[in-house]
Short mmCIF file of C-alpha atoms in Angstrom, two decimals:
data_model
loop_
_atom_site.label_atom_id
_atom_site.label_comp_id
_atom_site.label_asym_id
_atom_site.label_seq_id
_atom_site.Cartn_x
_atom_site.Cartn_y
_atom_site.Cartn_z
CA MET A 16 -38.11 33.21 31.18
CA PRO A 17 -34.63 34.83 30.83
CA ASN A 18 -33.04 31.50 31.81
CA ARG A 19 -34.97 29.69 29.07
CA VAL A 20 -33.85 32.26 26.49
CA TYR A 21 -30.24 31.92 27.66
CA ILE A 22 -30.39 28.11 27.48
CA SER A 23 -31.93 28.30 24.00
CA PHE A 24 -29.14 30.66 22.97
CA LEU A 25 -26.48 28.25 24.24
CA ARG A 26 -28.02 25.44 22.22
CA LEU A 27 -27.52 27.34 18.98
CA PRO A 28 -24.51 26.42 16.80
CA LEU A 29 -21.34 28.31 17.74
CA LEU A 30 -21.26 30.09 14.39
CA ILE A 31 -24.79 31.45 14.88
CA ARG A 32 -24.03 32.55 18.45
CA ILE A 33 -20.94 34.52 17.40
CA LEU A 34 -22.85 36.14 14.53
CA LEU A 35 -25.72 37.19 16.82
CA MET A 36 -23.31 38.63 19.39
CA ALA A 37 -21.44 40.54 16.67
CA LEU A 38 -24.71 41.97 15.35
CA LEU A 39 -25.68 43.00 18.87
CA VAL A 40 -22.34 44.82 19.27
CA PHE A 41 -22.75 46.59 15.92
CA LEU A 42 -26.29 47.71 16.77
CA SER A 43 -25.35 48.87 20.28
CA PHE A 44 -22.33 50.92 19.19
CA GLY A 45 -24.10 52.22 16.08
CA ILE A 46 -27.00 53.55 18.13
CA SER A 47 -24.67 54.89 20.85
CA ILE A 48 -22.45 56.86 18.46
CA HIS A 49 -25.55 58.40 16.85
CA PHE A 50 -26.66 59.84 20.20
CA LEU A 51 -23.11 60.83 21.23
CA GLU A 52 -22.42 62.72 17.99
CA PRO A 53 -25.72 63.40 16.19
CA ASN A 54 -24.10 65.99 13.91
CA THR A 55 -21.44 63.57 12.65
CA PHE A 56 -23.81 60.58 12.51
CA PRO A 57 -27.20 62.04 11.46
CA THR A 58 -29.10 58.71 11.47
CA ILE A 59 -28.92 55.43 13.36
CA PHE A 60 -28.18 53.66 10.07
CA ASP A 61 -25.10 55.88 9.63
CA GLY A 62 -23.97 54.85 13.10
CA ILE A 63 -24.47 51.14 12.38
CA TRP A 64 -22.66 51.50 9.05
CA TRP A 65 -19.72 53.13 10.81
CA ALA A 66 -19.69 50.41 13.51
CA ILE A 67 -19.54 47.59 10.95
CA ILE A 68 -16.85 49.29 8.84
CA THR A 69 -14.78 50.09 11.93
CA ALA A 70 -15.07 46.62 13.52
CA SER A 71 -14.13 44.92 10.26
CA THR A 72 -10.99 47.18 10.04
CA VAL A 73 -12.02 48.36 6.56
CA GLY A 74 -12.10 52.00 7.70
CA TYR A 75 -13.46 54.02 4.77
CA GLY A 76 -13.11 57.25 6.76
CA ASP A 77 -16.45 58.62 5.59
CA TYR A 78 -17.59 58.88 9.25
CA VAL A 79 -15.10 59.78 12.00
CA PRO A 80 -15.97 60.57 15.67
CA HIS A 81 -14.57 63.90 16.92
CA SER A 82 -15.54 64.06 20.59
CA PHE A 83 -13.65 62.42 23.42
CA LEU A 84 -16.51 60.06 24.25
CA GLY A 85 -16.95 59.24 20.58
CA ARG A 86 -13.30 58.27 20.21
CA ILE A 87 -13.40 56.18 23.40
CA THR A 88 -16.44 54.41 21.98
CA ALA A 89 -14.54 53.78 18.74
CA LEU A 90 -11.56 52.28 20.65
CA ILE A 91 -13.81 49.93 22.59
CA LEU A 92 -15.58 48.95 19.37
CA ILE A 93 -12.29 48.16 17.65
CA LEU A 94 -11.16 45.97 20.54
CA LEU A 95 -14.48 44.13 20.75
CA GLY A 96 -15.43 44.15 17.09
CA VAL A 97 -12.18 42.82 15.68
CA GLY A 98 -12.38 39.92 18.13
CA PHE A 99 -15.93 39.03 17.10
CA VAL A 100 -15.26 39.41 13.38
CA SER A 101 -12.07 37.34 13.58
CA SER A 102 -13.84 34.69 15.67
CA TYR A 103 -16.72 34.55 13.23
CA PHE A 104 -14.64 34.06 10.10
CA GLY A 105 -12.25 31.73 11.91
CA THR A 106 -15.15 29.59 13.09
CA LEU A 107 -16.68 29.72 9.62
CA ALA A 108 -13.45 28.46 8.05
CA ALA A 109 -13.04 25.75 10.69
CA ALA A 110 -16.64 24.61 10.17
CA ALA A 111 -16.13 24.40 6.41
CA VAL A 112 -12.96 22.34 6.82
CA THR A 113 -14.60 20.09 9.41
CA LYS A 114 -17.61 19.48 7.19
CA GLN A 115 -15.38 18.74 4.19
CA ASP A 116 -13.38 16.24 6.24
CA ALA A 117 -16.57 14.63 7.51
CA LEU A 118 -17.89 14.41 3.94
CA SER A 119 -14.68 12.83 2.68
CA GLU A 120 -14.54 10.38 5.58
CA GLY A 121 -18.12 9.23 5.03
CA ARG A 122 -19.68 10.61 8.23
CA ILE A 123 -22.38 12.75 6.58
CA ALA A 124 -25.74 11.33 5.55
CA TYR A 125 -26.91 11.68 1.94
CA LYS A 126 -30.10 13.50 0.99
CA GLY A 127 -31.46 13.10 -2.52
CA THR A 128 -33.65 11.08 -4.86
CA GLY A 129 -33.09 8.66 -7.72
CA HIS A 130 -29.58 7.65 -6.65
CA ILE A 131 -27.98 4.22 -6.86
CA ILE A 132 -26.52 2.67 -3.72
CA ILE A 133 -23.47 0.43 -4.17
CA ILE A 134 -22.33 -1.58 -1.16
CA GLY A 135 -18.71 -2.74 -1.15
CA TRP A 136 -15.59 -1.23 -2.72
CA ASN A 137 -13.74 -3.50 -5.16
CA GLU A 138 -12.62 -3.59 -8.77
CA ARG A 139 -16.14 -4.37 -9.97
CA SER A 140 -17.77 -1.49 -8.12
CA LYS A 141 -14.88 0.79 -9.11
CA GLU A 142 -15.46 0.05 -12.80
CA LEU A 143 -19.22 0.41 -12.44
CA ILE A 144 -18.99 3.75 -10.62
CA SER A 145 -16.64 5.03 -13.30
CA LYS A 146 -19.14 4.20 -16.03
CA LEU A 147 -22.13 5.62 -14.13
CA THR A 148 -20.45 8.94 -13.33
CA THR A 149 -18.70 9.58 -16.66
CA SER A 150 -21.58 8.78 -19.00
CA LYS A 151 -23.49 11.39 -20.98
CA TYR A 152 -26.08 11.54 -18.20
CA PRO A 153 -24.17 10.93 -14.94
CA GLN A 154 -25.92 8.96 -12.21
CA MET A 155 -25.61 9.91 -8.55
CA VAL A 156 -23.99 7.06 -6.61
CA VAL A 157 -23.88 6.47 -2.85
CA LEU A 158 -20.97 4.16 -1.99
CA ILE A 159 -21.07 2.26 1.31
CA ASP A 160 -17.98 0.48 2.59
CA GLU A 161 -16.52 -0.28 6.02
CA THR A 162 -12.88 -0.80 4.96
CA LEU A 163 -12.26 2.60 3.38
CA GLU A 164 -11.14 5.61 5.43
CA ALA A 165 -12.06 8.20 2.80
CA ASN A 166 -13.96 8.57 -0.45
CA PRO A 167 -11.86 6.78 -3.11
CA VAL A 168 -13.56 8.56 -6.03
CA LYS A 169 -13.00 12.26 -6.60
CA SER A 170 -16.32 13.02 -8.22
CA ARG A 171 -19.25 15.21 -7.22
CA PHE A 172 -21.52 12.35 -8.30
CA VAL A 173 -20.20 9.98 -5.61
CA HIS A 174 -21.22 10.30 -1.97
CA PHE A 175 -19.29 8.04 0.40
CA ILE A 176 -20.67 6.57 3.64
CA GLN A 177 -18.29 4.73 5.93
CA GLY A 178 -19.89 1.82 7.75
CA LYS A 179 -21.18 -1.73 7.63
CA GLY A 180 -23.94 -2.45 5.15
CA HIS A 181 -25.86 -4.68 7.56
CA VAL A 182 -26.19 -1.93 10.21
CA ASP A 183 -29.44 0.06 10.19
CA GLU A 184 -27.75 3.39 10.93
CA THR A 185 -25.49 3.06 7.89
CA ILE A 186 -28.34 2.20 5.52
CA VAL A 187 -30.53 5.05 6.84
CA LYS A 188 -27.70 7.50 6.07
CA SER A 189 -27.94 6.55 2.39
CA ASP A 190 -31.54 7.84 2.17
CA ILE A 191 -32.71 4.38 1.15
CA ASN A 192 -36.35 5.45 0.87
CA ASN A 193 -35.56 7.64 -2.14
CA ALA A 194 -32.99 5.38 -3.83
CA GLU A 195 -33.62 3.96 -7.29
CA LYS A 196 -31.68 0.71 -6.85
CA VAL A 197 -29.22 -1.02 -4.56
CA LEU A 198 -26.30 -3.17 -5.68
CA ILE A 199 -24.69 -5.42 -3.07
CA THR A 200 -21.30 -6.70 -4.19
CA ALA A 201 -19.60 -9.76 -2.72
CA ASP A 202 -16.53 -9.38 -0.52
CA ARG A 203 -14.03 -11.70 -2.19
CA GLY A 204 -11.61 -11.18 0.66
CA ASN A 205 -13.68 -13.61 2.74
CA ASP A 206 -14.54 -17.25 2.26
CA GLU A 207 -17.14 -17.48 -0.54
CA LEU A 208 -19.85 -18.89 1.74
CA GLN A 209 -19.14 -16.23 4.38
CA ALA A 210 -19.19 -13.52 1.70
CA ASP A 211 -22.62 -14.71 0.56
CA MET A 212 -23.90 -14.78 4.13
CA ASN A 213 -22.76 -11.17 4.61
CA SER A 214 -24.45 -10.13 1.37
CA ILE A 215 -27.74 -11.80 2.36
CA LEU A 216 -27.57 -10.22 5.83
CA THR A 217 -27.11 -6.81 4.20
CA LEU A 218 -30.04 -7.54 1.89
CA LEU A 219 -32.26 -8.43 4.87
CA THR A 220 -31.29 -5.17 6.57
CA ILE A 221 -32.18 -3.10 3.51
CA LYS A 222 -35.48 -4.86 2.85
CA GLY A 223 -36.37 -4.57 6.53
CA ILE A 224 -35.94 -0.79 6.38
CA TYR A 225 -37.54 -0.23 2.97
CA SER A 226 -38.94 -3.26 1.18
CA GLN A 227 -39.88 -1.39 -2.01
CA VAL A 228 -36.36 -0.60 -3.20
CA LYS A 229 -35.00 -2.83 -5.97
CA CYS A 230 -31.99 -4.85 -4.80
CA ILE A 231 -29.42 -6.58 -6.99
CA VAL A 232 -27.11 -8.99 -5.15
CA GLU A 233 -23.86 -10.59 -6.23
CA ILE A 234 -23.72 -14.22 -5.05
CA LEU A 235 -20.63 -16.42 -5.35
CA THR A 236 -21.98 -19.88 -4.47
CA ALA A 237 -24.87 -21.48 -6.39
CA GLU A 238 -26.35 -22.91 -3.19
CA GLN A 239 -27.06 -19.44 -1.77
CA VAL A 240 -28.95 -18.11 -4.78
CA ILE A 241 -32.28 -19.43 -3.48
CA ASN A 242 -31.59 -17.88 -0.06
CA ALA A 243 -30.89 -14.53 -1.68
CA TYR A 244 -34.27 -14.64 -3.41
CA ARG A 245 -35.93 -15.69 -0.15
CA ALA A 246 -34.36 -12.67 1.53
CA GLY A 247 -36.02 -10.40 -1.03
CA ALA A 248 -33.48 -10.01 -3.84
CA ASP A 249 -35.02 -8.68 -7.03
CA GLU A 250 -32.10 -9.93 -9.08
CA VAL A 251 -29.14 -12.20 -8.34
CA ILE A 252 -25.85 -12.03 -10.22
CA GLN A 253 -23.84 -15.27 -10.06
CA SER A 254 -20.44 -13.80 -10.86
CA ASN A 255 -18.58 -17.12 -10.59
CA LYS A 256 -21.01 -18.71 -13.03
CA LEU A 257 -20.51 -15.84 -15.48
CA THR A 258 -16.74 -16.23 -15.16
CA SER A 259 -16.98 -19.95 -15.92
CA VAL A 260 -19.04 -19.16 -19.04
CA PHE A 261 -16.22 -16.90 -20.25
CA MET A 262 -13.65 -19.60 -19.57
CA VAL A 263 -15.60 -22.31 -21.40
CA ASN A 264 -16.17 -20.01 -24.35
CA SER A 265 -12.46 -19.16 -24.47
CA LEU A 266 -11.56 -22.87 -24.49
CA HIS A 267 -13.84 -23.52 -27.47
CA SER A 268 -13.39 -20.33 -29.48
CA ASN A 269 -9.81 -20.84 -30.73
CA GLY A 270 -8.66 -17.84 -28.74
CA ASN A 271 -10.58 -15.24 -30.77
CA GLY A 272 -12.23 -13.73 -27.66
CA LEU A 273 -15.65 -13.59 -29.33
CA LEU A 274 -17.68 -13.54 -26.11
CA SER A 275 -15.43 -10.86 -24.59
CA ASN A 276 -15.92 -8.68 -27.65
CA ILE A 277 -19.69 -9.12 -27.47
CA VAL A 278 -19.75 -8.21 -23.77
CA HIS A 279 -17.66 -5.12 -24.53
CA GLU A 280 -20.26 -4.09 -27.10
CA LEU A 281 -22.98 -4.68 -24.51
CA GLN A 282 -21.26 -2.17 -22.24
CA GLU A 283 -21.57 0.47 -24.92
CA SER A 284 -24.97 -0.52 -26.36
CA LYS A 285 -26.86 -1.18 -23.12
CA LEU A 286 -29.16 -4.17 -23.05
CA SER A 287 -32.55 -3.18 -21.63
CA SER A 288 -36.18 -4.19 -21.60
CA TYR A 289 -39.58 -2.56 -21.68
CA LEU A 290 -43.16 -3.74 -21.35
CA ALA A 291 -44.84 -4.57 -24.63
CA GLU A 292 -47.19 -1.78 -25.67
CA GLN A 293 -50.83 -2.33 -26.59
CA PRO A 294 -50.29 -1.96 -30.39
CA ASP A 295 -47.62 -4.69 -30.28
CA ILE A 296 -49.76 -7.29 -28.52
CA GLY A 297 -50.86 -10.06 -30.91
CA LYS A 298 -48.31 -9.18 -33.57
CA PRO A 299 -45.70 -11.79 -34.52
CA PHE A 300 -42.18 -11.38 -33.17
CA SER A 301 -40.77 -10.59 -36.64
CA ASP A 302 -43.17 -7.66 -37.21
CA VAL A 303 -42.33 -6.05 -33.87
CA CYS A 304 -38.64 -6.63 -34.60
CA HIS A 305 -38.91 -4.71 -37.90
CA LEU A 306 -40.77 -1.85 -36.24
CA LEU A 307 -38.09 -1.50 -33.56
CA LEU A 308 -35.28 -1.66 -36.13
CA LYS A 309 -36.71 1.45 -37.76
CA LYS A 310 -36.38 3.20 -34.39
CA GLY A 311 -32.78 2.09 -33.97
CA TYR A 312 -33.42 -0.79 -31.54
CA LEU A 313 -32.53 -4.46 -32.00
CA LEU A 314 -35.06 -6.90 -30.52
CA ILE A 315 -33.31 -10.10 -29.42
CA GLY A 316 -35.90 -11.85 -27.27
CA ILE A 317 -38.81 -11.84 -24.86
CA GLN A 318 -39.06 -12.16 -21.09
CA ARG A 319 -42.33 -14.01 -20.44
CA GLY A 320 -42.88 -14.61 -16.74
CA GLU A 321 -39.93 -16.64 -15.47
CA GLU A 322 -38.98 -17.74 -19.00
CA THR A 323 -36.51 -15.92 -21.23
CA LEU A 324 -36.91 -16.55 -24.96
CA LEU A 325 -33.88 -15.47 -27.00
CA ASN A 326 -34.35 -15.33 -30.76
CA PRO A 327 -37.76 -17.07 -30.64
CA SER A 328 -39.76 -18.22 -33.62
CA HIS A 329 -40.54 -15.30 -35.92
CA SER A 330 -44.22 -16.23 -35.87
CA LEU A 331 -44.44 -16.20 -32.06
CA PRO A 332 -47.15 -13.65 -31.10
CA ILE A 333 -46.39 -10.97 -28.52
CA GLU A 334 -48.54 -11.38 -25.41
CA GLU A 335 -49.68 -8.98 -22.75
CA ASN A 336 -47.10 -8.39 -19.96
CA ASP A 337 -44.23 -9.57 -22.19
CA GLN A 338 -40.94 -7.76 -21.59
CA LEU A 339 -39.17 -7.01 -24.87
CA LEU A 340 -35.39 -7.42 -24.68
CA ILE A 341 -33.62 -4.86 -26.84
CA PHE A 342 -30.22 -3.38 -27.59
CA LYS A 343 -30.29 0.41 -27.54
#
């Protein structure tokens, strides 16, 4: 039995072990000085108080031993106590620094709910993280990247995890089961096809661990879009296709940057959707549009199954399960 207790004690963290030993010293010397000089230390609590004050070198002087044995006890306490107190606070400081380094270097798992996981550090994720963490209602972001050595964003709303996105251990550290969404960005440092393969492999890893989480994947080649959906992607962003749309618009817009200005407004106004409510079902598109305008929302279209209807006929009736596309 004593061996089991000793082994259990050794398994405790170093900080806890030092604290327990220090408390044992304080109790032992506090009780001893009470019995050695009962007139000077009327109660055991007075003895323990004196032991703690003496060992911590504070030395209020409200209790002072007068006998030879009492002073010898005080000397031994000072020699032992100062060592334990110094060791405790030194270990505490070292543990704090070690944990801070581990947090900065992405070696500590995240625990929380409702966070967004972004895989891959690049200019796109950098801009996105900036907008998510500096908005009126900041969103907690878990950034996963294997190329970074430390957290690149100095914000309490960004938790960094160093590792490969297609490794189970890395994904588990992000508390994937409680995440709101996952965004997988493409690594443009690789060949486009290879970058898409890596993104799809990461997607398979995530869906294999927790299939319910919503995953948005950036795909560079049009041929891999179908594979991304097969792997379980809830939404695919074809960034190269979007870039080509900007280029074509710029070629035909006489250089006025109309599309760029509209996209900039989208960043501020937030395009979103919500399921049509029961009172709206059966009403024509124009009537629902007027009702939403009174609430400060602009209705621009309907998502009906796989079909997206932008600016449909004003007489088109709203159906059940329609997603209304609005500008906030």
